[in-house]
Coordinates of C-alpha atoms and ligand atoms in Angstrom, one line a residue:
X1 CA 95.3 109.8 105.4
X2 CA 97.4 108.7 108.5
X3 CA 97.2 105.8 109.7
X4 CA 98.2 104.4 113.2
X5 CA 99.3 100.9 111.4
X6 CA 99.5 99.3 108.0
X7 CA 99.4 96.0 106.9
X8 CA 101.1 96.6 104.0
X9 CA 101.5 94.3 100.7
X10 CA 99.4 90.9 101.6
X11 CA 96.7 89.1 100.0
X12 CA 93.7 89.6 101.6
X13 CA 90.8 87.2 101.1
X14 CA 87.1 87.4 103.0
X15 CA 84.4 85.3 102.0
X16 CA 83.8 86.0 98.9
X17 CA 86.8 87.9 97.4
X18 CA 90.9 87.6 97.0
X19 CA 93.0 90.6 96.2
X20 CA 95.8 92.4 96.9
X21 CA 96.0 95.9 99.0
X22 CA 96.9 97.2 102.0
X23 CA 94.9 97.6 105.1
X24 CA 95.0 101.0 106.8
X25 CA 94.3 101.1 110.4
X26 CA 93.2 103.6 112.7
X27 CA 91.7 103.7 115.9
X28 CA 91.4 100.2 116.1
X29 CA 89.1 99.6 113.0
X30 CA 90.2 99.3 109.5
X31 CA 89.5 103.1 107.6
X32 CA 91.4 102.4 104.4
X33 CA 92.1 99.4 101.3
X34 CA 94.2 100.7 99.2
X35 CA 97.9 100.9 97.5
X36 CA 101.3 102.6 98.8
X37 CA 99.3 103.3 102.5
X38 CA 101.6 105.4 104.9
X39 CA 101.2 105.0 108.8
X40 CA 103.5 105.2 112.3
X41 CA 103.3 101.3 112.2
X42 CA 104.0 98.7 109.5
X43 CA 103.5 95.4 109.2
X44 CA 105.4 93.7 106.2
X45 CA 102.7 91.0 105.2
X46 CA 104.6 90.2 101.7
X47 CA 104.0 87.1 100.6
X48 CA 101.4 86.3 103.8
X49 CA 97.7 85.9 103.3
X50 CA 95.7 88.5 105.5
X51 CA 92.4 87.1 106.9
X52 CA 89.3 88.3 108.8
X53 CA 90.4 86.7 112.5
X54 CA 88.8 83.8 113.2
X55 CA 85.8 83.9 115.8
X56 CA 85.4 80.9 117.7
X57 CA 82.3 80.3 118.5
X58 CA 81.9 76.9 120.4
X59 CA 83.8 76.1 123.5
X60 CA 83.7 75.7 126.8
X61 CA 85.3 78.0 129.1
X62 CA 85.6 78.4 132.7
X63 CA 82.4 76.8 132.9
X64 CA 81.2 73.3 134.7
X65 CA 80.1 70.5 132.4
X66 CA 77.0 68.5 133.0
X67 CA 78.7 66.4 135.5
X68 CA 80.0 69.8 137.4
X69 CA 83.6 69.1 136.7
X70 CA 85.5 72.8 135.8
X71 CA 87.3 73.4 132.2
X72 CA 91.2 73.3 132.7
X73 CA 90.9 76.8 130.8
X74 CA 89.8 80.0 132.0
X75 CA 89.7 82.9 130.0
X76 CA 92.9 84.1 130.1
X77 CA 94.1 80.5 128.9
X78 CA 91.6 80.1 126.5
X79 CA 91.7 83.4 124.8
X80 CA 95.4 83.0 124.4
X81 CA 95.0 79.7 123.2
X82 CA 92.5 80.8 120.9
X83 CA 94.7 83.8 119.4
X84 CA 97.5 81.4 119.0
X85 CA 95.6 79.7 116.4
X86 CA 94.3 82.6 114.6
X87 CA 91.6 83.7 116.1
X88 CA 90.2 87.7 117.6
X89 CA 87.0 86.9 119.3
X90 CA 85.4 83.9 121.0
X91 CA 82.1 83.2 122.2
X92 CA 81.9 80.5 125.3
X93 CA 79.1 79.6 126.9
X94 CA 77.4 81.0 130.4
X95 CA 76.0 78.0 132.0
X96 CA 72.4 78.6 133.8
X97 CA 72.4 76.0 137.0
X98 CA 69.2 74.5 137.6
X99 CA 67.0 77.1 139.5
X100 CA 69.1 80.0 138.7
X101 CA 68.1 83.0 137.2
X102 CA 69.8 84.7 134.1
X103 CA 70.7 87.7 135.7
X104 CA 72.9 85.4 138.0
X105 CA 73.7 83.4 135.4
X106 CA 75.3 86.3 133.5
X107 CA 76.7 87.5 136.2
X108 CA 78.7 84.4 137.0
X109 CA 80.4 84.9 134.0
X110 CA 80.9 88.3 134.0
X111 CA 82.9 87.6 136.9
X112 CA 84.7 84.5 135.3
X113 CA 85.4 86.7 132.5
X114 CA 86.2 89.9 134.0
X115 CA 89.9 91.4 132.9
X116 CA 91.5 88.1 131.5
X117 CA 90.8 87.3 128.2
X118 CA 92.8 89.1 125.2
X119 CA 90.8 88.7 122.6
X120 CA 87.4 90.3 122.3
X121 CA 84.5 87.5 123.5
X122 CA 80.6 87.5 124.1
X123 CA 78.4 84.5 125.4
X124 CA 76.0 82.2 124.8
X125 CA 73.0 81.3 127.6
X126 CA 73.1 77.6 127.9
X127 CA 69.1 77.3 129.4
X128 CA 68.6 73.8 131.3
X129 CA 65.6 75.4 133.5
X130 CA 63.6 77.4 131.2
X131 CA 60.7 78.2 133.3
X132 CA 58.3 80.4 132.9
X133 CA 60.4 83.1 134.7
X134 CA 63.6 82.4 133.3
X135 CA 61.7 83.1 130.0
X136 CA 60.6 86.3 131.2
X137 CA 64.6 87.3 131.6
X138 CA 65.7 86.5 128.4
X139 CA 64.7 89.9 126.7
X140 CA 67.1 91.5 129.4
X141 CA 69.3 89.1 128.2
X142 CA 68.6 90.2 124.3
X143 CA 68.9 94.2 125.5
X144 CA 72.7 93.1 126.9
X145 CA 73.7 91.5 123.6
X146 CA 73.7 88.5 124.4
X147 CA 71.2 86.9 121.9
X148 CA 72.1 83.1 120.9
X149 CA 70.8 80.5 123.2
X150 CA 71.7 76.8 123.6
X151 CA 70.2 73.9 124.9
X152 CA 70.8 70.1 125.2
X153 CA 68.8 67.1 124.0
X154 CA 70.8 65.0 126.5
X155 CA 72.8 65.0 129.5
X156 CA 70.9 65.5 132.9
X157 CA 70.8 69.1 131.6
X158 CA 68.9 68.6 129.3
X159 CA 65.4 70.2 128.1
X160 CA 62.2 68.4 126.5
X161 CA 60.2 68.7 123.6
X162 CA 57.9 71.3 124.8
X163 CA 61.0 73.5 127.2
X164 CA 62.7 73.7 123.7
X165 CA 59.7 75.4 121.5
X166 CA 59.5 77.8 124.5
X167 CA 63.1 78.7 124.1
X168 CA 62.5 78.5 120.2
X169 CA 59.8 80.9 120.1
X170 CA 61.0 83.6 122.6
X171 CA 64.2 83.7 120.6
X172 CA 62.9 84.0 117.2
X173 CA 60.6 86.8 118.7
X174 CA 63.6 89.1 119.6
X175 CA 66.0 87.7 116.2
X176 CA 68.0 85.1 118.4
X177 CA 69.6 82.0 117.3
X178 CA 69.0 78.7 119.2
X179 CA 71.8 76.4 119.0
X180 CA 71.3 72.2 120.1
X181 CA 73.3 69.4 120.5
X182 CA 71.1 66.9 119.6
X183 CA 71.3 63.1 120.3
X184 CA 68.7 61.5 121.7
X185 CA 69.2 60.8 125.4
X186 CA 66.9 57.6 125.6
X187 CA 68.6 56.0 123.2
X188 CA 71.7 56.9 124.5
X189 CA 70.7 55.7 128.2
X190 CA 69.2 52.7 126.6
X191 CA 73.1 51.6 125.3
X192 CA 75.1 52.4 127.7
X193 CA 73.2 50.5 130.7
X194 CA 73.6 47.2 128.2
X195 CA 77.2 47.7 127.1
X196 CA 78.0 48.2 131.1
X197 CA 75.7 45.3 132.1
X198 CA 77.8 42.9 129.8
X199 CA 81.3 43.8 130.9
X200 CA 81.6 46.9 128.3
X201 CA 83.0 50.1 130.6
X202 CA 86.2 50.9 128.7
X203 CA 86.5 54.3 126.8
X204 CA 86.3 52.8 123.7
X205 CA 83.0 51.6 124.3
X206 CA 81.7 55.7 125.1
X207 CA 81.6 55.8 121.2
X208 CA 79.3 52.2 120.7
X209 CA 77.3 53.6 123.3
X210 CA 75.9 56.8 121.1
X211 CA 75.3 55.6 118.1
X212 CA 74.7 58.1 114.5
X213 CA 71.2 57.4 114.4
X214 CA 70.9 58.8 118.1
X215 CA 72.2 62.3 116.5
X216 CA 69.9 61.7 113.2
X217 CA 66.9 61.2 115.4
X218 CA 67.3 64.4 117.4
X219 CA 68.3 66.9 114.5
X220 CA 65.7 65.2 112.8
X221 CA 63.6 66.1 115.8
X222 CA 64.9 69.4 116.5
X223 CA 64.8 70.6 113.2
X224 CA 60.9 70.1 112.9
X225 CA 60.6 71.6 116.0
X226 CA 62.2 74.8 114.9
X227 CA 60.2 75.1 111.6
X228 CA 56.8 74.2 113.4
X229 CA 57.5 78.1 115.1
X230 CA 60.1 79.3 112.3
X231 CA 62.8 79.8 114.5
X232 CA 66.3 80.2 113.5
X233 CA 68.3 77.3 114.5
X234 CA 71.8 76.2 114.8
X235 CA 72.8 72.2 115.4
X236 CA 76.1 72.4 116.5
X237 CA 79.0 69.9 116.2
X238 CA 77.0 67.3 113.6
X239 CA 79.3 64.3 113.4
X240 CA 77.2 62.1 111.0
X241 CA 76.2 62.0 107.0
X242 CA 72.3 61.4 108.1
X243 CA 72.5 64.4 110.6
X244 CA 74.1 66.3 107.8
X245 CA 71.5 65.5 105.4
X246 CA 69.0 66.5 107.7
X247 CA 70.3 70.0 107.8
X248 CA 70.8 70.0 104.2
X249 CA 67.4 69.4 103.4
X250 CA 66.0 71.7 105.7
X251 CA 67.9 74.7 104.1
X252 CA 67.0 73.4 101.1
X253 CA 63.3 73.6 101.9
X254 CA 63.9 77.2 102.8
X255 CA 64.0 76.5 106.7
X256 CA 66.4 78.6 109.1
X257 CA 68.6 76.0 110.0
X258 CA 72.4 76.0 110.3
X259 CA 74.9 73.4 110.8
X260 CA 78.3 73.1 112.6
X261 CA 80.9 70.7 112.5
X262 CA 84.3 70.4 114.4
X263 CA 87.8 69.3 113.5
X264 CA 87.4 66.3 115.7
X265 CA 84.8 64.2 113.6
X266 CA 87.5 65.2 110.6
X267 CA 90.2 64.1 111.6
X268 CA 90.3 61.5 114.6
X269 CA 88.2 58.3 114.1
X270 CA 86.9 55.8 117.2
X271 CA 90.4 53.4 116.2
X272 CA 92.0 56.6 117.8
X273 CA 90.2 55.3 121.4
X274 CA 91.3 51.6 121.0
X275 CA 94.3 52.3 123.2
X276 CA 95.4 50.4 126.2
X277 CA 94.0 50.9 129.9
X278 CA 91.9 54.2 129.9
X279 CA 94.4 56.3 127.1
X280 CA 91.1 56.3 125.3
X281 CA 89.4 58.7 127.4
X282 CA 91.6 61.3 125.7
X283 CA 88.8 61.3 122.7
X284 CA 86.0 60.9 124.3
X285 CA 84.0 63.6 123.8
X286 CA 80.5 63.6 122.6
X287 CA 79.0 63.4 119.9
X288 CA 81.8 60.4 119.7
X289 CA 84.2 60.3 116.7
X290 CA 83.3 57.6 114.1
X291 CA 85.1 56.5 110.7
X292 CA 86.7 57.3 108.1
X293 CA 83.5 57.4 105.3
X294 CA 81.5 59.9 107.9
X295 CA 85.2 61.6 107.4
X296 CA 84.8 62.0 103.7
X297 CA 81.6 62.6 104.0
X298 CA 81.4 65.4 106.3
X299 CA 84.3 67.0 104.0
X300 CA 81.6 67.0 101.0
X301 CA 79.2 68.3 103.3
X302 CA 81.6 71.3 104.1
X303 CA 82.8 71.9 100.6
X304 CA 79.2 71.7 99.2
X305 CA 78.0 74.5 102.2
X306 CA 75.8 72.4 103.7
X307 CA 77.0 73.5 106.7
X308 CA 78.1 77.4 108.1
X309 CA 80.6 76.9 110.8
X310 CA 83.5 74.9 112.0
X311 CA 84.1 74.9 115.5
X312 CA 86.3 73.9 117.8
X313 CA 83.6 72.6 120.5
X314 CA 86.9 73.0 123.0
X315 CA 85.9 71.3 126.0
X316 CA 89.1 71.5 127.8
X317 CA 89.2 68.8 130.5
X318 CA 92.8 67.5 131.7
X319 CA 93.9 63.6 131.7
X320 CA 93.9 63.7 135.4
X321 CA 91.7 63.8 138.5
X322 CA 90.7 67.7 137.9
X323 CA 89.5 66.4 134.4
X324 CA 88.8 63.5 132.9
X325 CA 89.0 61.3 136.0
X326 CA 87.7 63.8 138.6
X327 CA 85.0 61.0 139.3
X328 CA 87.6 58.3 139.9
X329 CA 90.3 56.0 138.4
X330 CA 88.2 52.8 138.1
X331 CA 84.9 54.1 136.7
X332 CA 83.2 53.3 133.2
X333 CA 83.2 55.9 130.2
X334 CA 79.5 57.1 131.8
X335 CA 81.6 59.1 134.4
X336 CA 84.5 60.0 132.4
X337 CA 84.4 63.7 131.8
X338 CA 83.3 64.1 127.8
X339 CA 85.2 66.6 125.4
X340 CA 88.6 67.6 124.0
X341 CA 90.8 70.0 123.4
X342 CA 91.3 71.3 119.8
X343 CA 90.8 75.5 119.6
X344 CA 94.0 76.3 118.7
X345 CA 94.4 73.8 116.4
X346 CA 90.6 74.8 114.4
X347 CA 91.7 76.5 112.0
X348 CA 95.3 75.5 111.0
X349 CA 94.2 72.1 110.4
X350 CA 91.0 73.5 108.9
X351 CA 93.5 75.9 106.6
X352 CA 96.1 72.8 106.0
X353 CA 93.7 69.8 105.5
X354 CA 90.9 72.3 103.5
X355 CA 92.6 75.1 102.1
X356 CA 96.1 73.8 101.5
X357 CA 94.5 69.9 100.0
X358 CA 91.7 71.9 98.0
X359 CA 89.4 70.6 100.0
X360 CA 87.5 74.1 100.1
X361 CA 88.6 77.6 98.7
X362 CA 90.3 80.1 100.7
X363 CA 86.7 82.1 100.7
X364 CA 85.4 79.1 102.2
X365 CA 87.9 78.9 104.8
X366 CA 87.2 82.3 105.8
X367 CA 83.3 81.8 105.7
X368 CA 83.7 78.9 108.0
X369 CA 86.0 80.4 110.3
X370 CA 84.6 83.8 110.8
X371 CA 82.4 85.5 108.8
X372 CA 79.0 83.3 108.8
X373 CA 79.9 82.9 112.9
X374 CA 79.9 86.9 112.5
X375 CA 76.4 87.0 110.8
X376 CA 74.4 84.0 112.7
X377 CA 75.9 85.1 116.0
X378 CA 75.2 88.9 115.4
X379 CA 78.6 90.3 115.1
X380 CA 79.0 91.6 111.0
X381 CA 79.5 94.1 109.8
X382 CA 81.8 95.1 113.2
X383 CA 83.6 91.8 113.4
X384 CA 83.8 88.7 110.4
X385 CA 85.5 90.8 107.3
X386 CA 88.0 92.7 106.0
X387 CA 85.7 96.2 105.0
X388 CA 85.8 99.8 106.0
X389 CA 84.4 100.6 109.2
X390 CA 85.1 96.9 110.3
X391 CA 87.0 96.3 113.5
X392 CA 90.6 95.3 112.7
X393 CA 90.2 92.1 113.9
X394 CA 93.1 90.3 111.9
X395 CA 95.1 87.8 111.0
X396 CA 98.4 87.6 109.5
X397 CA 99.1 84.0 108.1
X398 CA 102.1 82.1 106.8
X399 CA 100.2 79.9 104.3
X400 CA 103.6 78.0 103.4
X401 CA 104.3 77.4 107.3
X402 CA 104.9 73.8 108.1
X403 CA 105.3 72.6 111.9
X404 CA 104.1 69.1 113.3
X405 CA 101.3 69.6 116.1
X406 CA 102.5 69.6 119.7
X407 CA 102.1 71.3 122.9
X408 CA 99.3 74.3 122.7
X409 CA 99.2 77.5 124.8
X410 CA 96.0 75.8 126.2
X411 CA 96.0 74.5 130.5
X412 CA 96.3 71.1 129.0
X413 CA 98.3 68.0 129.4
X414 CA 97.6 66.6 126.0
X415 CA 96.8 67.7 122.3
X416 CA 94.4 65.1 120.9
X417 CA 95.5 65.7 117.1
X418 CA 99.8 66.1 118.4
X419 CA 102.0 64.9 115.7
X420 CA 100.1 65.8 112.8
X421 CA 101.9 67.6 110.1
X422 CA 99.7 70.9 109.8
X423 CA 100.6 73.4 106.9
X424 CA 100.0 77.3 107.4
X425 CA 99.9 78.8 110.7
X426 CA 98.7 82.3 111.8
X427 CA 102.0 84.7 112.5
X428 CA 100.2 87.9 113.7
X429 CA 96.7 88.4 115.0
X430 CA 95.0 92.1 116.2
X431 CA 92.5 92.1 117.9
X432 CA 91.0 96.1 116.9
X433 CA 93.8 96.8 115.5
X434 CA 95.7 95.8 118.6
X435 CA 98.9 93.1 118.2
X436 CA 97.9 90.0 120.5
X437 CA 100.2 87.3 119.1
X438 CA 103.1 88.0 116.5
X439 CA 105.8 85.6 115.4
X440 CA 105.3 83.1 118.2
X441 CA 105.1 86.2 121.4
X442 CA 102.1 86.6 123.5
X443 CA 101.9 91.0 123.3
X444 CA 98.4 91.0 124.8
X445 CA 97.4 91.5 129.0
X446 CA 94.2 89.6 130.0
X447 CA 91.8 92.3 130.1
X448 CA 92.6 93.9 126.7
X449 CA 89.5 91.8 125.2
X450 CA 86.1 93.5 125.4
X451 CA 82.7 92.1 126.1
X452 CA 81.1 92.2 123.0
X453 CA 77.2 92.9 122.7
X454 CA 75.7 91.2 120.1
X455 CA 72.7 92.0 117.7
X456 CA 70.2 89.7 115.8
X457 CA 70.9 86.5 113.8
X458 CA 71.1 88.2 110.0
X459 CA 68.8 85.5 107.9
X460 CA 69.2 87.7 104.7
X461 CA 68.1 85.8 101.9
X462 CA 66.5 82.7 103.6
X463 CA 62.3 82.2 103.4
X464 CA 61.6 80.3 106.5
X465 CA 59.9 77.6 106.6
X466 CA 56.2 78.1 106.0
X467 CA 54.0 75.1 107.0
X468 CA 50.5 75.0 105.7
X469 CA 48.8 74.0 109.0
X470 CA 50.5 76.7 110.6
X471 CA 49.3 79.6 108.1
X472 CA 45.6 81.3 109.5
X473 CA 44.5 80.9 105.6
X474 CA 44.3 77.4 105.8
X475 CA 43.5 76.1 109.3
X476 CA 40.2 77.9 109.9
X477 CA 41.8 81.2 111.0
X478 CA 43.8 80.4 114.0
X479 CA 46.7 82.3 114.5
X480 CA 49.7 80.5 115.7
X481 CA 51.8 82.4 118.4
X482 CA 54.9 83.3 118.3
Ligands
URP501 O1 82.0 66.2 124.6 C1 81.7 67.4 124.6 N1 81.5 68.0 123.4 N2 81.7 68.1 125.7 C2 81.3 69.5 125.9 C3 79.9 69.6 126.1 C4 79.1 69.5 124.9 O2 78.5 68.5 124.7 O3 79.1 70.4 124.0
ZN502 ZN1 77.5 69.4 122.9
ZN503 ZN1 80.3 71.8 123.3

């Protein structure tokens, strides 16, 4: 068979397998795995391991924060960003405004979206005003392919207890995954007012203000809340052991519950805040980032499987007035915009500090990176493997690679893991077959990235959780709705 391009002589790995063949690719999706492949295009990927291309799916672009400050990155920056550092597909979030609809919502980002990213991308509906009409919306939203939903436990966007089983149970009616970032906002309030009472405003102080046992409560919380309707759900970016064991148990119990984690609470600790004047605003970003045992311990957590992704949570907001200080100079770390930059830098520090330390295997790395995003966000078998049929969505990387962590293709003034000595780097990445970065060169346009509609969470070979009050057998016949 012809083919339009070969990758020819690598070692290709997915999440289960590593072996050596060539990928045959035609009309933008892979059609052959085999030896001695012929097409008009070759890539040489001798001595290169060939990977499923990573999908990112946490970060925030083109898209106001809580506090209504605008990412640095749109998505022409952020996709190339993204591909940069290995990745073909991305899912950001589209933001609902208090009072808007999701039609509008959608739109918006349509809009934001429209003809600049180069990689292939989808969204998630962040919900912060779920009423009873917005609810009514969301099987629109489903019929678009756009079937993951977030929501917060804090910030002044955030939902309550009873806002969040609504959102629960509409999604897991229609095979959508919720996803939370859960701390608990009270407690969080409760700190912050003391520590800036007594004098305490300085960055460093963001991370003493939201302590772990704020996050344990609210996955703790969150979690129960899911399994009281069996919903599917996904806590993003857990940054403690207790949160983690939270979500351990809850997949052990047969429960649909997922966990993410992000670079950041791996490799940056709160001692990386204690800088002078406000230099310590670069890290904060929330959850904060807290020491070196919740360091180690997430690691066990990832190489055990407790968790399913690794994210970037890119929350791209510049060390100036347009970012981090858009509400001022002299302010305390309440108003300094919260997050960091980092998706570029996902998954070579992920390969070099996981892959490259034997932290986690090379099917791991894949797993994490792109194929469970792939299956919980709705996107295998198209998008998340290396298989016939699959979109070639690629990439090419150079696992012996060493370069120290500087300036990314990001909008930003700052890298928040620069000088760090980072093993393995991504040379080439397609996007359907497409070339979108190769040895260092941009050879994408914004607009070459599709929208891409999504289908249901895939939950093959999970139970659910099944709660005894819950089941009409044993609480005199009542039927719980959906
Ligand atoms: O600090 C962070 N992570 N900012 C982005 C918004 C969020 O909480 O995910
Ligand atoms: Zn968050
Ligand atoms: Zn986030």
């Amino acid at each position: 068979m012809q083919h339009d391009l070969v990758i020819r002589g690598g070692t290709l790995a997915t999440a289960s397998e590593v072996f050596a063949a060539d990928i045959g690719i035609r009309g933008g999706r892979i059609v052959t795995l085999g030896e001695g492949l012929t097409g008009e295009d070759v890539i040489d990927a001798a001595g290169k391991l060939v990977l499923p291309g990573g999908i990112e799916t946490h970060c925030h672009i083109a898209q106001e924060s809580g506090m209504g400050i605008m990412t640095a990155d749109d998505y022409e920056t952020g996709s190339i960003s993204a591909a940069f550092g290995g990745n073909s597909c991305f899912v950001p979030f589209a933001a609902q405004k208090n009072g808007q609809t999701v039609e509008d919502t959608l739109a918006t980002y349509d809009e934001r979206a429209a003809l600049k990213s180069v990689i292939d991308y989808s969204y998630h509906l962040i919900l912060t005003d779920p009423t009873e009409d917005v609810l009514a919306e969301l099987p629109e939203a489903f019929a678009r392919g756009v079937t993951s939903f977030k929501v917060f436990m804090t910030y002044a966007t955030r939902v309550n207890d009873a806002q969040f089983l609504d959102i629960l149970s509409v999604a897991r009616q229609y095979g959508g995954l919720t996803m939370v970032h859960a701390e608990n906002h009270d407690m969080l309030n409760w700190m912050a007012t003391r520590l800036t009472e007594n004098g305490y405003t300085g960055p460093r102080y963001h991370a003493l203000a939201r302590p772990g046992l704020a996050e344990e409560e609210a996955i703790n919380r969150a979690i129960s809340l899911a399994r009281l309707v069996n919903a599917p759900l996904m806590i993003v970016h857990v940054s403690t052991p207790g949160g983690a064991q939270c979500v351990r148990r809850a997949r052990a119990e047969g429960a649909f519950v997922f966990g993410e984690t992000c670079p950041q609470y791996l490799f940056l600790t709160r001692d990386d805040m204690d800088l002078p004047g406000m230099e310590g605003a670069k890290y904060i970003c929330s959850p904060p980032v807290r020491d070196k045992a919740t360091q180690q311990a997430l690691w066990s957590h990832i190489a055990a499987d407790t968790f399913s992704v690794v994210s970037s949570d890119h929350a791209p907001y510049r060390f100036d007035d347009s970012g981090k200080f858009a509400a001022g100079r002299d302010i305390d770390f309440r108003r300094i915009a919260n997050g960091m930059p980092g998706i570029e830098m996902r998954l070579p520090m992920m390969f070099s500090e996981g892959v490259v330390k034997n932290r986690i295997s090379l099917n791991q790395f894949v797993a994490l990176s792109s194929t469970n995003a792939a299956r919980l966000y709705g996107m295998l078998p198209s998008k998340g493997t290396l298989a016939i049929g699959a979109d070639a969505d690629i990439a090419i990387w150079d696992p012996k690679e060493t370069r120290v962590a500087g300036a990314m293709h990001d909008a930003m003034d700052y890298n928040p893991f620069e000088g760090m000595e980072v093993t393995g780097w991504p040379v080439t990445v397609l996007s359907r077959g497409r070339p979108v970065v190769d040895k260092g060169e941009l050879l994408a346009s914004p607009g070459d990235g599709a929208f891409v509609a999504r289908g249901q969470v895939d939950l093959t070979g999970m139970t659910g959780s099944h709660l005894a009050e819950t089941d009409p057998a044993t609480n005199f016949g009542a039927e719980v709705l959906p």
